[in-house]
Amino acid sequence: MAAERVDTLIIGAGLSGLSAALRLHEAGREVLVLEAADAVGGRVRTDLVDGFLLDRGFQVYLDAYPEAGALLDLEALDLQRFEPGALLWKKGKLRRLMDVFRRPGALLSSAIQPVGTPLDKLLVARLRHQLLRKSQEAIWSAPDSTTEDYLRRFGFSEGMIDLFFRGFYGGIFLEEHLVTSSRMFEFTFGMFSRGHATLPATGMQAIPDQLAARLPGETIRLACPVESLVGTTVRAGGQEIAARRLIVATDGKTAARLLPDRVAAPCWNGTTCLYFAAPEPPYPDALIVLRGDRKGLINNLCVPSNVAPTYATEGKALISVSVSNQSDGGGDLIGMVKSELRDWFGPIVDEWRFLKSFPVPHSLPVESPGHGTPVAQVGPVHLCGDFLSSASIEGAIRSGKMVADQTLSETA
């Protein structure tokens, strides 16, 4: 059978692939996107379970992302904001720590919390001031180290690093040792300082769904895994597709499988996210809870329905619990987590109904100090993805737009 021929073929309908496809489509380029899964989004997916919206792993969208914000219709996403701050367990109590620059009324209550020293709180203000003035170019070209070393050099106490930064940024990076690049820390700290963490009212999958809806209906072929790749010709579904230009927009592991000996698979940080339905929320705030000085599996917890009521059925609350990487859910993970939760919130946890868990061992590509941009082109094949940029929604979208612009410039 003769090979089907297309102008530009994109493998992967995650945020990078969709961003590249949309940029090329708007430039008048014929595009075909092949996606192995049954829906677009890659690692940004949402399931509907018993009327509850369950994101596949706890995720947020930072509304200060510049490239993503320029591409997306944020108003249509109906972003619901977290409060700027966190709840932190210390000495058997939840301590509320707020961003006093945006919640000045919380200045006194945050200042008297036994988390960090007075100097730590002044250093947070200094760091915020510095990073609000620092450009993205300056951040990504700055000297690099681990986040832990960066925080120590900045002058933060060990208590502040252990109680706050390991909990909050450990949840963002999915590793509590803070060995992630300090450039990534500066980037995320700057984004949180400039804007808010949010959830789309209809779940995180609203983001890729919005991008896909702006493409012609025949552009994306779902449930169409690529079996092999030779040059710019792929075999998928028993058929060959020959492309003038090929973009591999998969995760790094799949890219390494398709291009062996030419692309190195990244290492990964992972997590398992468990969801529970509750008669009422364990606390009323649109804040994330950090474990602070508690020990155990749980890394952080939030109530998405406190942020976006549409995440839960009427009169119910949705609880999201993220734990350290348990890729196979081995043992009685649900029982162990509920036991810890009972210690946090008391007997009300017995009324919580388990909905579903999502083991996500390949949540984020590891971004170590000195992380360089891997090769973005292998012969006639272009690559994009967050493992080539920064491990974030912004990084994925930015990478897709950049590779699209590169292919456009080659034929300009």
Coordinates of C-alpha atoms in Angstrom, one line a residue:
M1 CA 0.0 0.0 0.0
A2 CA 1.4 3.4 -1.0
A3 CA 2.4 5.6 2.0
E4 CA 0.1 8.5 2.9
R5 CA 1.9 11.8 2.4
V6 CA 1.6 14.9 4.5
D7 CA 3.5 18.2 4.8
T8 CA 4.2 18.2 8.6
L9 CA 3.6 15.2 10.8
I10 CA 3.7 15.6 14.6
I11 CA 3.9 12.6 16.9
G12 CA 2.2 13.4 20.2
A13 CA -0.8 15.5 21.2
G14 CA 0.4 16.7 24.5
L15 CA 0.9 20.4 25.2
S16 CA 4.1 20.7 23.1
G17 CA 2.6 18.9 20.1
L18 CA -0.6 20.8 20.2
S19 CA 1.2 24.1 20.6
A20 CA 3.4 23.3 17.6
A21 CA 0.4 22.2 15.5
L22 CA -1.6 25.3 16.3
R23 CA 1.3 27.6 15.4
L24 CA 1.9 25.8 12.1
H25 CA -1.8 25.7 11.3
E26 CA -2.2 29.4 11.9
A27 CA 0.8 29.9 9.5
G28 CA -1.0 28.0 6.8
R29 CA 0.9 24.7 7.1
E30 CA -0.8 21.4 6.6
V31 CA -0.4 19.4 9.8
L32 CA -1.3 15.9 11.0
V33 CA -0.9 14.9 14.6
L34 CA -0.7 11.2 15.8
E35 CA -1.6 10.5 19.4
A36 CA -1.3 7.1 21.0
A37 CA -3.8 7.8 23.8
D38 CA -7.6 8.1 23.6
A39 CA -7.6 11.8 24.2
V40 CA -5.3 14.8 23.8
G41 CA -3.2 16.2 26.7
G42 CA -0.4 13.8 27.4
R43 CA 0.3 14.1 31.1
V44 CA -2.4 16.8 31.5
R45 CA -5.6 14.8 31.7
T46 CA -8.8 14.8 33.7
D47 CA -11.2 12.0 34.5
L48 CA -14.8 12.3 35.5
V49 CA -15.5 9.8 38.3
D50 CA -18.9 9.7 40.1
G51 CA -19.4 13.4 39.2
F52 CA -16.0 14.5 40.5
L53 CA -13.2 16.0 38.3
L54 CA -10.0 14.1 39.0
D55 CA -6.8 15.5 37.4
R56 CA -4.3 12.7 36.7
G57 CA -1.9 13.9 39.4
F58 CA -2.3 17.1 41.3
Q59 CA -1.4 19.9 38.9
V60 CA -2.0 23.7 38.8
Y61 CA -1.8 26.3 36.1
L62 CA 0.2 29.5 37.0
D63 CA -1.5 32.4 35.4
A64 CA 1.7 34.4 35.1
Y65 CA 3.2 32.0 32.5
P66 CA 4.1 34.4 29.6
E67 CA 4.2 32.0 26.6
A68 CA 1.2 29.9 27.8
G69 CA -0.8 33.0 28.6
A70 CA -0.2 34.4 25.1
L71 CA -1.4 31.2 23.5
L72 CA -4.4 30.3 25.6
D73 CA -7.7 32.0 26.1
L74 CA -7.5 32.3 29.9
E75 CA -10.9 33.9 30.2
A76 CA -12.5 30.9 28.5
L77 CA -10.7 28.5 30.9
D78 CA -12.5 30.2 33.8
L79 CA -9.4 29.9 36.1
Q80 CA -10.2 29.6 39.8
R81 CA -7.5 30.9 42.1
F82 CA -5.8 29.4 45.1
E83 CA -5.2 31.8 47.9
P84 CA -1.6 33.0 47.9
G85 CA -0.1 31.1 50.8
A86 CA -0.2 27.6 52.4
L87 CA -1.3 25.8 55.5
L88 CA 1.6 24.1 57.3
W89 CA 1.6 21.4 60.0
K90 CA 3.8 22.2 62.9
K91 CA 3.6 20.9 66.5
G92 CA 0.2 19.4 65.9
K93 CA -1.5 22.5 64.4
L94 CA -2.2 23.9 61.0
R95 CA -0.3 27.2 60.6
R96 CA -1.5 29.7 58.0
L97 CA 1.3 31.3 56.1
M98 CA 0.1 33.9 53.6
D99 CA 1.8 36.0 50.9
V100 CA 1.6 39.3 52.9
F101 CA 2.4 41.3 49.8
R102 CA -1.0 40.3 48.3
R103 CA -2.7 39.7 51.6
P104 CA -1.4 42.5 53.8
G105 CA -4.1 41.9 56.3
A106 CA -2.3 38.6 57.2
L107 CA 0.9 40.4 58.0
L108 CA 0.7 40.0 61.8
S109 CA -0.8 36.5 61.8
S110 CA 1.9 35.2 59.4
A111 CA 4.7 37.0 61.3
I112 CA 3.9 35.3 64.6
Q113 CA 3.7 31.8 63.1
P114 CA 6.6 29.6 64.5
V115 CA 7.9 28.8 61.0
G116 CA 11.3 30.3 60.2
T117 CA 13.1 33.1 61.9
P118 CA 12.4 36.9 61.6
L119 CA 15.4 36.9 59.3
D120 CA 13.8 34.2 57.1
K121 CA 10.7 36.3 56.6
L122 CA 12.8 39.3 55.6
L123 CA 14.8 37.1 53.2
V124 CA 11.5 35.9 51.5
A125 CA 10.7 39.6 50.9
R126 CA 14.2 40.2 49.5
L127 CA 14.1 37.1 47.3
R128 CA 10.7 38.1 45.9
H129 CA 11.9 41.7 45.2
Q130 CA 15.0 40.3 43.3
L131 CA 13.1 37.8 41.2
L132 CA 10.3 40.2 40.2
R133 CA 13.0 42.3 38.7
K134 CA 14.9 39.5 37.0
S135 CA 14.2 38.6 33.4
Q136 CA 13.5 35.1 32.1
E137 CA 16.7 35.3 30.1
A138 CA 18.7 36.2 33.2
I139 CA 17.2 33.4 35.2
W140 CA 17.9 30.7 32.6
S141 CA 21.5 31.9 32.1
A142 CA 22.3 32.4 35.8
P143 CA 24.9 30.3 37.6
D144 CA 23.3 27.0 38.6
S145 CA 23.2 24.8 41.7
T146 CA 20.8 22.7 43.6
T147 CA 17.8 24.5 45.1
E148 CA 18.9 23.5 48.6
D149 CA 22.4 25.0 48.1
Y150 CA 20.8 28.1 46.6
L151 CA 18.6 28.6 49.7
R152 CA 21.4 28.1 52.1
R153 CA 23.6 30.6 50.3
F154 CA 20.7 33.1 50.3
G155 CA 20.8 32.8 54.1
F156 CA 17.6 30.8 54.9
S157 CA 17.7 28.8 58.1
E158 CA 17.7 25.0 58.1
G159 CA 14.3 25.2 59.8
M160 CA 12.8 27.3 57.1
I161 CA 14.3 25.0 54.4
D162 CA 13.1 21.9 56.1
L163 CA 9.6 23.0 57.2
F164 CA 8.5 25.2 54.3
F165 CA 10.7 24.9 51.2
R166 CA 10.9 21.1 51.2
G167 CA 7.2 20.8 51.6
F168 CA 6.1 23.5 49.1
Y169 CA 8.8 23.1 46.4
G170 CA 9.2 19.5 47.0
G171 CA 5.6 19.2 45.9
I172 CA 6.3 21.2 42.8
F173 CA 9.5 19.4 41.9
L174 CA 8.2 16.0 43.2
E175 CA 11.4 15.6 45.2
E176 CA 12.0 16.7 48.8
H177 CA 15.8 16.8 48.7
L178 CA 15.7 20.0 46.6
V179 CA 18.3 18.8 44.2
T180 CA 16.4 20.4 41.3
S181 CA 18.2 23.2 39.5
S182 CA 18.1 26.6 41.2
R183 CA 17.2 28.1 37.9
M184 CA 14.0 26.1 38.0
F185 CA 13.4 27.3 41.6
E186 CA 13.9 31.0 40.5
F187 CA 11.5 30.5 37.6
T188 CA 8.7 29.0 39.7
F189 CA 9.2 31.4 42.6
G190 CA 9.0 34.3 40.2
M191 CA 5.8 32.9 38.6
F192 CA 4.2 32.5 42.0
S193 CA 5.2 36.0 42.9
R194 CA 3.8 37.5 39.7
G195 CA 0.5 35.6 39.7
H196 CA -1.6 32.9 41.2
A197 CA -1.9 29.1 41.1
T198 CA -5.2 28.2 39.5
L199 CA -7.4 25.4 38.3
P200 CA -9.6 25.6 35.2
A201 CA -13.2 25.3 36.3
T202 CA -13.7 22.1 34.2
G203 CA -10.3 20.5 35.1
M204 CA -6.8 20.7 33.8
Q205 CA -7.7 18.9 30.6
A206 CA -9.5 22.0 29.5
I207 CA -6.1 23.4 28.6
P208 CA -5.2 20.8 25.9
D209 CA -8.8 20.5 24.9
Q210 CA -8.9 24.3 24.1
L211 CA -5.8 24.0 21.9
A212 CA -7.2 21.0 20.1
A213 CA -10.5 22.7 19.4
R214 CA -8.6 25.4 17.5
L215 CA -7.4 22.9 15.0
P216 CA -9.4 21.4 12.1
G217 CA -11.3 18.3 13.1
E218 CA -9.2 15.9 10.9
T219 CA -5.9 17.2 12.2
I220 CA -5.6 14.8 15.2
R221 CA -5.8 11.0 15.0
L222 CA -6.3 9.5 18.5
A223 CA -5.4 5.9 19.5
C224 CA -2.8 5.9 16.8
P225 CA 0.6 4.8 18.4
V226 CA 3.7 5.1 16.2
E227 CA 5.3 1.7 15.8
S228 CA 8.5 2.8 14.0
L229 CA 10.2 5.7 12.5
V230 CA 12.7 5.9 9.6
G231 CA 13.8 9.3 8.4
T232 CA 10.6 11.3 8.2
T233 CA 8.4 8.3 7.5
V234 CA 6.5 6.6 10.3
R235 CA 4.5 3.4 10.6
A236 CA 1.3 3.7 12.6
G237 CA -1.7 1.5 12.7
G238 CA -0.2 -0.7 10.0
Q239 CA 0.1 2.2 7.6
E240 CA 3.1 4.2 6.5
I241 CA 2.9 8.0 6.6
A242 CA 5.6 10.0 4.8
A243 CA 6.1 13.6 5.9
R244 CA 8.2 16.4 4.4
R245 CA 8.8 17.6 8.0
L246 CA 8.6 15.5 11.2
I247 CA 8.2 16.7 14.8
V248 CA 8.5 14.3 17.7
A249 CA 6.5 15.9 20.5
T250 CA 6.3 12.9 22.9
D251 CA 7.7 12.7 26.4
G252 CA 11.4 12.0 26.6
K253 CA 11.1 8.3 27.2
T254 CA 9.0 7.8 24.0
A255 CA 11.3 10.0 22.0
A256 CA 14.3 7.9 23.1
R257 CA 12.4 4.7 22.0
L258 CA 11.6 6.2 18.6
L259 CA 15.1 7.6 18.1
P260 CA 17.4 5.1 19.8
D261 CA 21.1 6.0 20.1
R262 CA 20.3 9.6 19.2
V263 CA 18.1 10.8 22.1
A264 CA 18.8 9.9 25.7
A265 CA 15.8 9.2 27.9
P266 CA 15.5 11.6 30.9
C267 CA 15.3 10.5 34.5
W268 CA 11.9 11.1 36.1
N269 CA 10.4 12.3 39.4
G270 CA 7.1 10.7 40.2
T271 CA 4.2 10.7 42.6
T272 CA 0.9 9.0 43.4
C273 CA -2.2 11.1 43.7
L274 CA -5.2 9.7 45.7
Y275 CA -8.7 11.3 45.6
F276 CA -11.4 11.0 48.2
A277 CA -15.0 12.3 48.3
A278 CA -16.0 13.9 51.7
P279 CA -19.3 15.2 53.1
E280 CA -17.5 18.4 53.9
P281 CA -13.9 19.8 53.5
P282 CA -11.5 19.3 56.4
Y283 CA -10.7 23.1 56.3
P284 CA -12.4 26.0 54.4
D285 CA -9.5 27.6 52.7
A286 CA -8.4 27.5 49.0
L287 CA -4.9 26.6 50.2
I288 CA -2.6 23.7 49.9
V289 CA -1.6 21.8 53.1
L290 CA 2.1 21.0 53.6
R291 CA 3.2 18.3 56.0
G292 CA 5.7 20.5 57.8
D293 CA 7.2 18.5 60.7
R294 CA 5.0 15.4 60.2
K295 CA 6.6 12.2 59.0
G296 CA 5.0 9.7 56.6
L297 CA 3.9 9.1 53.1
I298 CA 1.8 12.2 52.5
N299 CA 3.7 15.1 50.9
N300 CA 0.8 17.5 50.5
L301 CA -2.9 17.8 50.4
C302 CA -5.5 20.1 49.0
V303 CA -9.3 20.4 48.6
P304 CA -9.7 21.3 44.8
S305 CA -13.4 21.9 45.4
N306 CA -12.5 24.7 47.8
V307 CA -10.7 26.4 44.8
A308 CA -13.2 25.4 42.1
P309 CA -16.5 24.1 43.4
T310 CA -17.2 22.5 39.9
Y311 CA -14.6 19.8 40.9
A312 CA -17.1 18.1 43.2
T313 CA -20.8 17.2 43.2
E314 CA -23.1 19.5 45.0
G315 CA -22.8 19.4 48.7
K316 CA -19.6 17.3 48.7
A317 CA -15.9 18.0 48.9
L318 CA -13.1 16.6 46.8
I319 CA -9.8 15.8 48.6
S320 CA -6.5 15.4 46.7
V321 CA -3.6 13.7 48.5
S322 CA -0.1 13.5 46.9
V323 CA 2.3 10.9 48.3
S324 CA 5.9 10.0 47.7
N325 CA 6.4 7.9 44.6
Q326 CA 4.5 4.7 44.9
S327 CA 4.6 3.6 41.3
D328 CA 2.7 0.3 41.8
G329 CA 0.4 1.3 44.7
G330 CA 1.9 -1.7 46.5
G331 CA 0.7 -2.7 49.9
D332 CA -2.4 -1.2 51.4
L333 CA -1.5 2.3 50.2
I334 CA -5.1 3.6 50.7
G335 CA -5.2 2.2 54.2
M336 CA -1.8 3.7 55.1
V337 CA -2.8 7.1 53.7
K338 CA -6.1 7.1 55.5
S339 CA -4.4 6.2 58.7
E340 CA -2.1 9.3 58.3
L341 CA -5.1 11.5 57.4
R342 CA -6.9 10.3 60.5
D343 CA -3.9 11.6 62.5
W344 CA -4.2 14.9 60.7
F345 CA -7.9 15.5 60.8
G346 CA -9.4 13.0 63.3
P347 CA -12.4 10.7 62.9
I348 CA -14.0 12.7 60.1
V349 CA -11.7 10.9 57.7
D350 CA -13.6 7.7 58.3
E351 CA -16.5 9.3 56.3
W352 CA -14.2 9.9 53.3
R353 CA -14.9 7.6 50.3
F354 CA -11.9 6.6 48.2
L355 CA -12.5 7.5 44.5
K356 CA -9.4 6.7 42.5
S357 CA -5.6 6.8 42.6
F358 CA -3.2 7.8 39.9
P359 CA 0.3 6.4 40.1
V360 CA 2.4 8.7 37.9
P361 CA 6.0 7.5 38.0
H362 CA 6.8 9.7 35.0
S363 CA 5.4 13.0 36.2
L364 CA 8.3 15.4 35.6
P365 CA 11.6 15.0 33.9
V366 CA 14.4 15.6 36.4
E367 CA 16.0 19.0 36.0
S368 CA 19.4 18.8 37.7
P369 CA 21.9 21.7 38.1
G370 CA 23.6 22.4 34.8
H371 CA 20.7 20.9 32.9
G372 CA 21.5 21.8 29.4
T373 CA 19.1 21.9 26.5
P374 CA 19.3 18.5 24.9
V375 CA 19.5 18.3 21.1
A376 CA 16.3 19.6 19.5
Q377 CA 17.0 18.2 16.1
V378 CA 18.2 14.8 14.9
G379 CA 18.8 14.9 11.2
P380 CA 15.5 15.8 9.5
V381 CA 13.5 15.2 12.7
H382 CA 12.7 18.1 15.1
L383 CA 11.9 17.4 18.8
C384 CA 10.0 19.4 21.4
G385 CA 8.8 18.8 24.9
D386 CA 9.2 19.9 28.5
F387 CA 12.3 17.8 28.8
L388 CA 13.9 20.1 26.2
S389 CA 12.9 23.3 28.0
S390 CA 11.6 23.4 31.6
A391 CA 9.6 20.8 33.4
S392 CA 6.3 22.8 33.4
I393 CA 3.3 23.7 31.4
E394 CA 5.1 26.8 30.3
G395 CA 8.1 24.8 29.3
A396 CA 6.0 22.4 27.2
I397 CA 4.2 25.1 25.4
R398 CA 7.3 27.2 24.8
S399 CA 9.1 24.3 23.4
G400 CA 6.3 23.5 20.9
K401 CA 6.1 27.1 19.7
M402 CA 9.8 27.3 19.3
V403 CA 10.1 24.2 17.2
A404 CA 7.2 25.3 15.0
D405 CA 8.9 28.7 14.4
Q406 CA 12.1 26.9 13.6
T407 CA 10.5 24.7 10.9
L408 CA 8.8 27.8 9.5
S409 CA 12.0 29.7 9.3
E410 CA 13.7 26.8 7.4
T411 CA 11.2 27.3 4.5
A412 CA 10.8 31.1 4.7

